[in-house]
mmCIF file of C-alpha atoms and ligand atoms in Angstrom:
data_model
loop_
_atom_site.group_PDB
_atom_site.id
_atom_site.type_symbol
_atom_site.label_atom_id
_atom_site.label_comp_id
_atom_site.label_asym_id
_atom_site.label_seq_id
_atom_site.Cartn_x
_atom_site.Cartn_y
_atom_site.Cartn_z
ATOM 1 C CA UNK A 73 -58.967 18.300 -81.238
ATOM 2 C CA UNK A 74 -61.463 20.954 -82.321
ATOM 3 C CA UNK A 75 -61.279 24.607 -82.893
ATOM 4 C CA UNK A 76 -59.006 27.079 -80.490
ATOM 5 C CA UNK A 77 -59.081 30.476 -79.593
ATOM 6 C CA UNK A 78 -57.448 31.141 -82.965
ATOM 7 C CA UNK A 79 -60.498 29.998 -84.691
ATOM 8 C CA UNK A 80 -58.385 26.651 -86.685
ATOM 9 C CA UNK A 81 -59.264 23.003 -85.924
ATOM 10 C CA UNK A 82 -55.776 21.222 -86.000
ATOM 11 C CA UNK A 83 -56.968 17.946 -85.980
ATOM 12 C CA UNK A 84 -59.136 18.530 -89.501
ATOM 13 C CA UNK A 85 -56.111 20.810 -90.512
ATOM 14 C CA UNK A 86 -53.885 17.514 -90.132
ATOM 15 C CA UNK A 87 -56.048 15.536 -92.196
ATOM 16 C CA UNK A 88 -55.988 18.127 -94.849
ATOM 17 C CA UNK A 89 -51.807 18.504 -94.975
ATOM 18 C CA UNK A 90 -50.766 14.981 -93.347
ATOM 19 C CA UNK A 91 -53.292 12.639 -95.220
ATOM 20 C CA UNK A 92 -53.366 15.291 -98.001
ATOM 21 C CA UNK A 93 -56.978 14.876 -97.870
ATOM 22 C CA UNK A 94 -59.219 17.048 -99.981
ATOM 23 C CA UNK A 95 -62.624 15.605 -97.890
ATOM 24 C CA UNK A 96 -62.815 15.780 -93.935
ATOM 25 C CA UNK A 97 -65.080 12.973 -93.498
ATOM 26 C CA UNK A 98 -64.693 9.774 -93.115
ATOM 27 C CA UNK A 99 -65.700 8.379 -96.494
ATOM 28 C CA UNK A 100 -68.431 5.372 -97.860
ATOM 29 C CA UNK A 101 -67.440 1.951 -98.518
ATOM 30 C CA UNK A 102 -70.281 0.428 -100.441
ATOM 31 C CA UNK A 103 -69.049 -3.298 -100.564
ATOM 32 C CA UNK A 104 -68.155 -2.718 -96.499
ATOM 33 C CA UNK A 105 -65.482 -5.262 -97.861
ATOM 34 C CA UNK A 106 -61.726 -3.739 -97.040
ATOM 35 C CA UNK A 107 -59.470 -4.332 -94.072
ATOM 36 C CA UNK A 108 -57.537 -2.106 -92.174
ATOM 37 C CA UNK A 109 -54.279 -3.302 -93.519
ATOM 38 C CA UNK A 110 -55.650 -3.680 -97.125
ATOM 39 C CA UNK A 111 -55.936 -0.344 -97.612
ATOM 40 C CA UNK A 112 -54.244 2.629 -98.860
ATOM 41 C CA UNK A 113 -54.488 6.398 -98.483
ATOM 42 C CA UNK A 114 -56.106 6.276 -102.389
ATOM 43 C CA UNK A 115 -58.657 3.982 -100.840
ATOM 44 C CA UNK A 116 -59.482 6.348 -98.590
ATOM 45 C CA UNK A 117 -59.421 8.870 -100.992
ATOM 46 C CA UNK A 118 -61.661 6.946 -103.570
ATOM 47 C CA UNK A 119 -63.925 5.972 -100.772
ATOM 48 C CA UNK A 120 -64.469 9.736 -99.553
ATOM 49 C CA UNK A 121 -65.792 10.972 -103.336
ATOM 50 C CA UNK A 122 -68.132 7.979 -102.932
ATOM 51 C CA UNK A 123 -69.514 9.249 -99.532
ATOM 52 C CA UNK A 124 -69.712 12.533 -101.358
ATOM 53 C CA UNK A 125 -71.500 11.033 -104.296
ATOM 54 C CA UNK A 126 -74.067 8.827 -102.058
ATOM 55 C CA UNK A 127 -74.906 12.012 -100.537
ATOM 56 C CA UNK A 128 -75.856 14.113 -103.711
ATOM 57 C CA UNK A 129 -78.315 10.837 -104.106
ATOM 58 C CA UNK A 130 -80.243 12.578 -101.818
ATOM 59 C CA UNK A 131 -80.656 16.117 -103.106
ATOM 60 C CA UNK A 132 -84.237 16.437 -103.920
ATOM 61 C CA UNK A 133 -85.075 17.714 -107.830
ATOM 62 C CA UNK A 134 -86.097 20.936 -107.234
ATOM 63 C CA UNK A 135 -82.761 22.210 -105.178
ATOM 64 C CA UNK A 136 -80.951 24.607 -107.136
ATOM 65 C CA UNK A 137 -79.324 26.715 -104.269
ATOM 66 C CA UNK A 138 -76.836 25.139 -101.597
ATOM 67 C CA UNK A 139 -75.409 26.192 -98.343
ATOM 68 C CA UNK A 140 -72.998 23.755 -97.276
ATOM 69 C CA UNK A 141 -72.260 24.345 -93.652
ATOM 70 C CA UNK A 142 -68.628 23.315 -91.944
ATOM 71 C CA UNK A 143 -67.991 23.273 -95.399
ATOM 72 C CA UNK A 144 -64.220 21.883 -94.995
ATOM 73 C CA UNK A 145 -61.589 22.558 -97.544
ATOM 74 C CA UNK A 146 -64.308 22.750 -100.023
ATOM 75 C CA UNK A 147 -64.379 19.696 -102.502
ATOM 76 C CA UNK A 148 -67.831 18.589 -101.950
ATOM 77 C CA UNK A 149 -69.094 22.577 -102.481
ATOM 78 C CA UNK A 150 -66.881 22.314 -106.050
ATOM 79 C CA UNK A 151 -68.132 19.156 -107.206
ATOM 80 C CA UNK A 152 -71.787 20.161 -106.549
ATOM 81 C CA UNK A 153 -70.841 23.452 -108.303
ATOM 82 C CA UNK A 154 -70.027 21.165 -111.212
ATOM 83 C CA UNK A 155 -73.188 19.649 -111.128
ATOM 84 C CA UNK A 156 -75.031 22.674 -111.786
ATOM 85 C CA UNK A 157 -75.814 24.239 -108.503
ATOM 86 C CA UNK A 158 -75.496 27.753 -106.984
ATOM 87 C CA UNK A 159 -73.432 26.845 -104.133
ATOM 88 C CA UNK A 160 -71.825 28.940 -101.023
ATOM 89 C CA UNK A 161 -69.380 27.986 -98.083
ATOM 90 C CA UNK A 162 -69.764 28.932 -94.448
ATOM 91 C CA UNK A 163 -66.915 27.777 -92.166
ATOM 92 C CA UNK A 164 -65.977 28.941 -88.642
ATOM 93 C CA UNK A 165 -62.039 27.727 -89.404
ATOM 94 C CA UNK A 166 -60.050 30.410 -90.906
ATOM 95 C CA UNK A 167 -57.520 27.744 -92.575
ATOM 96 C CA UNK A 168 -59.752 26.297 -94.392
ATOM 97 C CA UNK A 169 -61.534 29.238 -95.609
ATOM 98 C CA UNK A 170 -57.844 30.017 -97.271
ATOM 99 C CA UNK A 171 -57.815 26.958 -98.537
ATOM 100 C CA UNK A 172 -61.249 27.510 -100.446
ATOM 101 C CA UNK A 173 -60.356 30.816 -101.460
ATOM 102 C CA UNK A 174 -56.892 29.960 -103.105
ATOM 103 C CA UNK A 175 -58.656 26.684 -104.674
ATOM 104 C CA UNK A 176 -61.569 27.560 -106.161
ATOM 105 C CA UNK A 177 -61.773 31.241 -105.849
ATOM 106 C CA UNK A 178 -65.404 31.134 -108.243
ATOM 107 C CA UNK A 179 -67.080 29.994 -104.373
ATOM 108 C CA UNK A 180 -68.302 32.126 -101.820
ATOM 109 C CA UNK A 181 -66.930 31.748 -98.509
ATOM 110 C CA UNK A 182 -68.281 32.935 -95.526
ATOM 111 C CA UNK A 183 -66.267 32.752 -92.129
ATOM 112 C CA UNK A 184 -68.203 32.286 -89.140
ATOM 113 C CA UNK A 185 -70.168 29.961 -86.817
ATOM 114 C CA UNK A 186 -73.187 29.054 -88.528
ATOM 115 C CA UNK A 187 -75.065 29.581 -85.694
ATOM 116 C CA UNK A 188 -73.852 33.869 -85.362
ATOM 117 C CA UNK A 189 -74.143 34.038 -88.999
ATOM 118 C CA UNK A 190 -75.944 36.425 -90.877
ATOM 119 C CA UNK A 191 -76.322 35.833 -94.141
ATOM 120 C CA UNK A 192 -78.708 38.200 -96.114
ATOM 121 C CA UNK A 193 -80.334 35.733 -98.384
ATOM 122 C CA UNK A 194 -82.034 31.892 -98.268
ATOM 123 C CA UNK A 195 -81.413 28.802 -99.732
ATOM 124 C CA UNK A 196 -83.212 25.773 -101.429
ATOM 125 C CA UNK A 197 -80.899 23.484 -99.523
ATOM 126 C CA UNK A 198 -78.499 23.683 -96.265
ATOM 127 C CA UNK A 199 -75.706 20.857 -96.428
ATOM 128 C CA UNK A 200 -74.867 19.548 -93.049
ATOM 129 C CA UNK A 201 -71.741 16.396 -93.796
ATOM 130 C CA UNK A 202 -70.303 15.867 -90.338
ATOM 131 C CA UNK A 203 -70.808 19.039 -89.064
ATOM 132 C CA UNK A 204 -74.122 18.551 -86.979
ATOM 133 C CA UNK A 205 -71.921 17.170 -84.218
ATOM 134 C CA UNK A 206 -70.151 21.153 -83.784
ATOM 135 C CA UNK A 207 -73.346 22.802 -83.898
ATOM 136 C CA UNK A 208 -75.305 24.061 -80.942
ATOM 137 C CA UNK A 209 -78.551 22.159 -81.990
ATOM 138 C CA UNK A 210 -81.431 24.209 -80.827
ATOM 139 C CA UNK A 211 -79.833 27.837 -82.076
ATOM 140 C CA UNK A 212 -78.896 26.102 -85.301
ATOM 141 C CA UNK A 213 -82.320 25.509 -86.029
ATOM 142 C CA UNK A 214 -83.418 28.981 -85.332
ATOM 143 C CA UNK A 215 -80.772 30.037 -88.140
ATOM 144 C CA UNK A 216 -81.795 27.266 -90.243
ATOM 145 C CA UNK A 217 -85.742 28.838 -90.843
ATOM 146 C CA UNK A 218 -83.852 32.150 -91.547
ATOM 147 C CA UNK A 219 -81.730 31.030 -94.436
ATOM 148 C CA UNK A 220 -83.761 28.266 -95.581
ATOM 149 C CA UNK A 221 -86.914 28.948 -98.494
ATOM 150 C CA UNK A 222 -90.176 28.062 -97.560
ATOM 151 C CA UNK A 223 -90.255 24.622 -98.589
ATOM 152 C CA UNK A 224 -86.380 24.178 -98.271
ATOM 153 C CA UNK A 225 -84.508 20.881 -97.098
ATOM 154 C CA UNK A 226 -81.894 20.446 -94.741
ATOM 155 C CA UNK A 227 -79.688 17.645 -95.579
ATOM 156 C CA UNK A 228 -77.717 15.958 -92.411
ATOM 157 C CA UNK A 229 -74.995 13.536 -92.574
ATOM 158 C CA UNK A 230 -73.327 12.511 -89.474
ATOM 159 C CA UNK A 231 -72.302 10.692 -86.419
ATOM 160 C CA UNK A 232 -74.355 10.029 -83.818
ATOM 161 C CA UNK A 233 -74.440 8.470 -80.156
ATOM 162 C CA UNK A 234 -77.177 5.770 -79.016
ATOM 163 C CA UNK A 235 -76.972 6.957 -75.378
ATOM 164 C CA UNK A 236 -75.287 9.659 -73.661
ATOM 165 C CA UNK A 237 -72.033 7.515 -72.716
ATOM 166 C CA UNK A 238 -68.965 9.273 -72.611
ATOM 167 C CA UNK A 239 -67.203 7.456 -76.329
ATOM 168 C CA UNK A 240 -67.614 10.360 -78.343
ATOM 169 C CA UNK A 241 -69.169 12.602 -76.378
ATOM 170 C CA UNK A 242 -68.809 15.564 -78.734
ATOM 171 C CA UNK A 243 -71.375 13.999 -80.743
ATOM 172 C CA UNK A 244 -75.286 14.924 -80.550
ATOM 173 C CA UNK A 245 -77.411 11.618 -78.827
ATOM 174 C CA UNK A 246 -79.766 10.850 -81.934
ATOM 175 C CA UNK A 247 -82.719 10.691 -80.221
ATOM 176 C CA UNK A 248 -82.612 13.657 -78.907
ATOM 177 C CA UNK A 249 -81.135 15.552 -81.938
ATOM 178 C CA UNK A 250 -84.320 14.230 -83.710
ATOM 179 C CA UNK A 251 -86.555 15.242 -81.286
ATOM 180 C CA UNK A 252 -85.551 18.900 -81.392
ATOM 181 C CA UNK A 253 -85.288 18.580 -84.866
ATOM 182 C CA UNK A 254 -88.821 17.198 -85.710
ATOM 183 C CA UNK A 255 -90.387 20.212 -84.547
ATOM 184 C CA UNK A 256 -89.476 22.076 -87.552
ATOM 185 C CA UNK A 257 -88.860 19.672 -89.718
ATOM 186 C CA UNK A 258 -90.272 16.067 -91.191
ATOM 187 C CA UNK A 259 -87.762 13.310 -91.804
ATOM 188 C CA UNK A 260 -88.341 12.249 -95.690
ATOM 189 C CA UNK A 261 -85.471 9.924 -96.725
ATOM 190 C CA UNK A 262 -82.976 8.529 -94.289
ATOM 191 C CA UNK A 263 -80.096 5.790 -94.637
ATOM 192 C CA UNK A 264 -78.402 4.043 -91.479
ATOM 193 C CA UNK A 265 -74.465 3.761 -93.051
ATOM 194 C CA UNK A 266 -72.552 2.742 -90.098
ATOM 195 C CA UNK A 267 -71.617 -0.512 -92.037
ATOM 196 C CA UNK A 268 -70.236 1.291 -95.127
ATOM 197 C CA UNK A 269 -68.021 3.497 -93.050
ATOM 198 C CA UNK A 270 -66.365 0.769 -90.875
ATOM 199 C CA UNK A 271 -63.428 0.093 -92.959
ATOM 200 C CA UNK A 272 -62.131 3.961 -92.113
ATOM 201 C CA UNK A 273 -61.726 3.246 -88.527
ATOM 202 C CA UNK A 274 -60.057 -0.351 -89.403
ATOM 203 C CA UNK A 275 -57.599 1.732 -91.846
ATOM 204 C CA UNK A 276 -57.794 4.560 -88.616
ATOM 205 C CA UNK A 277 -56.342 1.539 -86.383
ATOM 206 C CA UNK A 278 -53.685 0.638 -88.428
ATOM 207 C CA UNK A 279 -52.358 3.501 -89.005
ATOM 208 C CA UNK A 280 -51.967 4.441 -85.450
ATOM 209 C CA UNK A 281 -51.233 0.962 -84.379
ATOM 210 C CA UNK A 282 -48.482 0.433 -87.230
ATOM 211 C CA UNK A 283 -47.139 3.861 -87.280
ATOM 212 C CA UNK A 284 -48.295 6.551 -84.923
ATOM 213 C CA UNK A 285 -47.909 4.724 -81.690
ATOM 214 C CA UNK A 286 -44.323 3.324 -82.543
ATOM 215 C CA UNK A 287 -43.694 6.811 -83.288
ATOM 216 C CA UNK A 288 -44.779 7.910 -80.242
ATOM 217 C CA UNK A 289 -42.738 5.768 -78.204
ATOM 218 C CA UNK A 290 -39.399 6.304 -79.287
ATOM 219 C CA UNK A 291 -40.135 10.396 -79.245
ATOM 220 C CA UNK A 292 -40.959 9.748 -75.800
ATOM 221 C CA UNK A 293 -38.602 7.107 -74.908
ATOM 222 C CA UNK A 294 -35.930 9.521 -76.780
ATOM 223 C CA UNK A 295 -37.150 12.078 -74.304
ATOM 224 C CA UNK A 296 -36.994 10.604 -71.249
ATOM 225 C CA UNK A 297 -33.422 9.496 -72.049
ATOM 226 C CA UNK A 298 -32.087 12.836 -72.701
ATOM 227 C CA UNK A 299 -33.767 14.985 -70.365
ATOM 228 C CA UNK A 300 -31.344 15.721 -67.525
ATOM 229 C CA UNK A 301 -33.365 14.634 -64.019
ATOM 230 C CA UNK A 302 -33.702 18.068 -62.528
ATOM 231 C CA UNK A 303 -35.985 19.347 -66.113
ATOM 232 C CA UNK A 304 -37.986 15.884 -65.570
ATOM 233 C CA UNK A 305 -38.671 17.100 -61.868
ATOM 234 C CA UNK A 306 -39.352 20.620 -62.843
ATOM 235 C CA UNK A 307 -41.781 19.302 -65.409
ATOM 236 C CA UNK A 308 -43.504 16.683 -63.391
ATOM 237 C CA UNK A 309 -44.357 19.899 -61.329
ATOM 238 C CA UNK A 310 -44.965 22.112 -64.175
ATOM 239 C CA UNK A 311 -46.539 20.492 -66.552
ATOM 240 C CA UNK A 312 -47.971 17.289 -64.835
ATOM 241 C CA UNK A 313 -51.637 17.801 -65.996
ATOM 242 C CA UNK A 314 -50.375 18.507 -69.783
ATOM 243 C CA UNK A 315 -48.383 15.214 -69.831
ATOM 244 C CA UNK A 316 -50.961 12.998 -68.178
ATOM 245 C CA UNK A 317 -53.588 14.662 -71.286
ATOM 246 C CA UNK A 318 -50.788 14.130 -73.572
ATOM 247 C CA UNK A 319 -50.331 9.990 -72.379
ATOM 248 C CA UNK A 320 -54.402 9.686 -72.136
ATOM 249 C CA UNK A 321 -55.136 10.733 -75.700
ATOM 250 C CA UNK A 322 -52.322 8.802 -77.380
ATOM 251 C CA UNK A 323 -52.284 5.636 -75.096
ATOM 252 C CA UNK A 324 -55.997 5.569 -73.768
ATOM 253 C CA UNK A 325 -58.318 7.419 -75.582
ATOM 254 C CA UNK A 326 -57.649 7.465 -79.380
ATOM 255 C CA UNK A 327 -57.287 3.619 -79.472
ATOM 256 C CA UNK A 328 -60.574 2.769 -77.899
ATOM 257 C CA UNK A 329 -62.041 5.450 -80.657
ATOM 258 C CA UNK A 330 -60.943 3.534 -83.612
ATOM 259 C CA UNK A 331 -62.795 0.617 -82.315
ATOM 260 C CA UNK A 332 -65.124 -0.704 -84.977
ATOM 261 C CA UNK A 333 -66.896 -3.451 -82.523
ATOM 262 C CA UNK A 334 -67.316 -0.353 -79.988
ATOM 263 C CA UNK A 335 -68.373 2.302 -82.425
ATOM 264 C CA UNK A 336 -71.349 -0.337 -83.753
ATOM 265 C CA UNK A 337 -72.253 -1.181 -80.303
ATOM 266 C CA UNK A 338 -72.498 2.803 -78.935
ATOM 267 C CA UNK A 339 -72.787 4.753 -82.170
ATOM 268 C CA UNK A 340 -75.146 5.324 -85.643
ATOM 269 C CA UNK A 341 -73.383 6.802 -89.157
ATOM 270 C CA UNK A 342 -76.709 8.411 -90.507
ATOM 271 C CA UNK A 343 -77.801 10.384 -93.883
ATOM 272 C CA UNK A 344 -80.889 12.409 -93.042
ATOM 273 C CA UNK A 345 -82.941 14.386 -95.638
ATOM 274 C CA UNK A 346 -85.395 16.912 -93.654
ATOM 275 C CA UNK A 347 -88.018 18.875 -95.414
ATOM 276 C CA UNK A 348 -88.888 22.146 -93.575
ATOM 277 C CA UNK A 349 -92.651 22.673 -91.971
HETATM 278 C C1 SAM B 586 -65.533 17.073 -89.984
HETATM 279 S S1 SAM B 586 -65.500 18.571 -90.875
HETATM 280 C C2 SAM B 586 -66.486 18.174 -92.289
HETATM 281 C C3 SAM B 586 -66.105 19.025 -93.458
HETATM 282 C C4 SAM B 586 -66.905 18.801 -94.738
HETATM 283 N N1 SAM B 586 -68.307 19.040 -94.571
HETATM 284 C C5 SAM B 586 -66.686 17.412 -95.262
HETATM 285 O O1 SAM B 586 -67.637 16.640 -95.290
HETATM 286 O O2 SAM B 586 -65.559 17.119 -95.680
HETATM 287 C C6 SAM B 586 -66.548 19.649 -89.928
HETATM 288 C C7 SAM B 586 -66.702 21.047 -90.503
HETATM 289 O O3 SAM B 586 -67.580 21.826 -89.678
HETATM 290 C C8 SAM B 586 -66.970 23.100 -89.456
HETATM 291 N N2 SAM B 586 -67.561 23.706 -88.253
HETATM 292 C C9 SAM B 586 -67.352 23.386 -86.961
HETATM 293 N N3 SAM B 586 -68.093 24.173 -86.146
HETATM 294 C C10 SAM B 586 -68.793 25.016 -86.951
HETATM 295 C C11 SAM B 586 -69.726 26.071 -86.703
HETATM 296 N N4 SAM B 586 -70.106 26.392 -85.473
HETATM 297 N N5 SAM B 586 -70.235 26.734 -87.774
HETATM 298 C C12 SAM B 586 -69.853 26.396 -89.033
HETATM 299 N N6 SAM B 586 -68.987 25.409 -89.326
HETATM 300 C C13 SAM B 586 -68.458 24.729 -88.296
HETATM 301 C C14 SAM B 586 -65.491 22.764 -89.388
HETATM 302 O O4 SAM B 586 -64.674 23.874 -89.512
HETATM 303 C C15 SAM B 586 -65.422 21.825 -90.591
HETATM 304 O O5 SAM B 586 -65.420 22.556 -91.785
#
């Protein structure tokens, strides 16, 4: 569920007021250790400001300046702004640049697709945490050698596939992603944390399995009870392809995605630290 024609991604905007989430990634466990049913929404919570933590491991010294890109309801921009660096948002999603606005109002917020932006000054840094996979790679990196300093770093955090299968096929194939990349960057640090992130999709599982899928089939079941036969008809007509897409995604699709077996076997959790050429 990404971003419509009204410029708001409802799926991230359900994490933020369902799962009252003030991070829309999927967190770092570092002891890889909890179970699905073992955990709580604080766990999820406590392991998100870890993921947020690991990744300020990997700011380099010098950085004073930040762009955080698909900078999301703005947590990880205020905590690094606590930490004593000049830091600015850019988001294409018009929700959550409210949200940023109302809660910490000190932050500049820019609303637009990174890659149309134009942003009048450059940056030490440019903060990519699960946003790669939106971007159109090779016109991001034209924008990224117009806002970054000579000598800048782009910091990438993100989900990637092995092959170009069809299980998350929003996300960027690595290999080629770092092919495109490596011409105008080098690769200086990077950390493989598709272990420590597991324990989200186990938690992801349960959840649906425990709650969202029961859920789902009494709403429908309540449905087709109390739909008189003529509206089923007319909607079998109607709205046949919007149903089917409806069953797929809460049935089919979203199960197989909270897979961990299936996400280790097609997929690669990755920090990258790039320095510019
Ligand atoms: C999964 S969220 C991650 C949010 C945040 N970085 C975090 O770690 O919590 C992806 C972010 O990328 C933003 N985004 C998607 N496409 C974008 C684009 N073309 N330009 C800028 N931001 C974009 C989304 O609105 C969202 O803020």
């Amino acid at each position: 569920m990404r971003e419509n024609k009204e410029g708001m991604d409802y799926g991230l905007r359900i994490m933020a007021e369902v799962l009252k989430a003030e991070h829309l990634h999927w967190g770092y466990f570092p002891d890889k250790k909890f179970k699905g049913e073992e955990m709580t929404l604080t766990g999820l919570k406590e392991a998100q400001l870890d993921y947020t933590k690991h990744l300020f491991m990997f700011i380099p010294d010098t950085v004073q300046s930040i762009l955080d890109v698909g900078a999301g309801l703005g947590k990880t921009a205020y905590l690094l702004t606590n930490n004593g660096y000049q830091v600015s948002c850019l988001s294409n999603d018009k929700y959550q640049q409210t949200k940023i606005n109302e809660k910490y109002p000190a932050i500049p917020v820019i609303k637009n697709k990174f890659e149309d932006s134009r942003l009048g000054q450059t940056f030490d840094l440019i903060l990519m945490s699960e946003s790669v996979q939106y971007l159109n790679w090779p016109q991001t990196l034209y924008k990224l050698e117009e806002v970054l300093k000579p000598g800048g770093f782009l910091l990438t955090s993100d989900y990637f596939r092995k092959a170009d299968s069809s299980f998350y096929k929003t996300c960027k194939v690595r290999e080629s992603f770092e092919i495109a990349t490596k011409n105008k960057f080098d690769l200086i640090k990077e950390e493989d944390i598709t272990d420590n992130i597991l324990p989200t999709l186990d938690f992801a599982m349960y959840g649906f399995n425990n709650y969202i899928l029961p859920a789902a089939n009494i709403v429908s079941e309540l449905i087709c009870n109390s739909t008189p036969p003529v509206v089923k008809c007319l909607a079998n007509i109607f709205l046949r392809k919007q149903l089917q897409k409806a069953q797929y995604y809460i049935w089919g699709h979203t199960p197989e995605k909270f897979d961990r077996e299936k996400f280790k076997q097609e997929m690669y959790y990755v920090i990258q630290l790039w320095s510019r050429k």
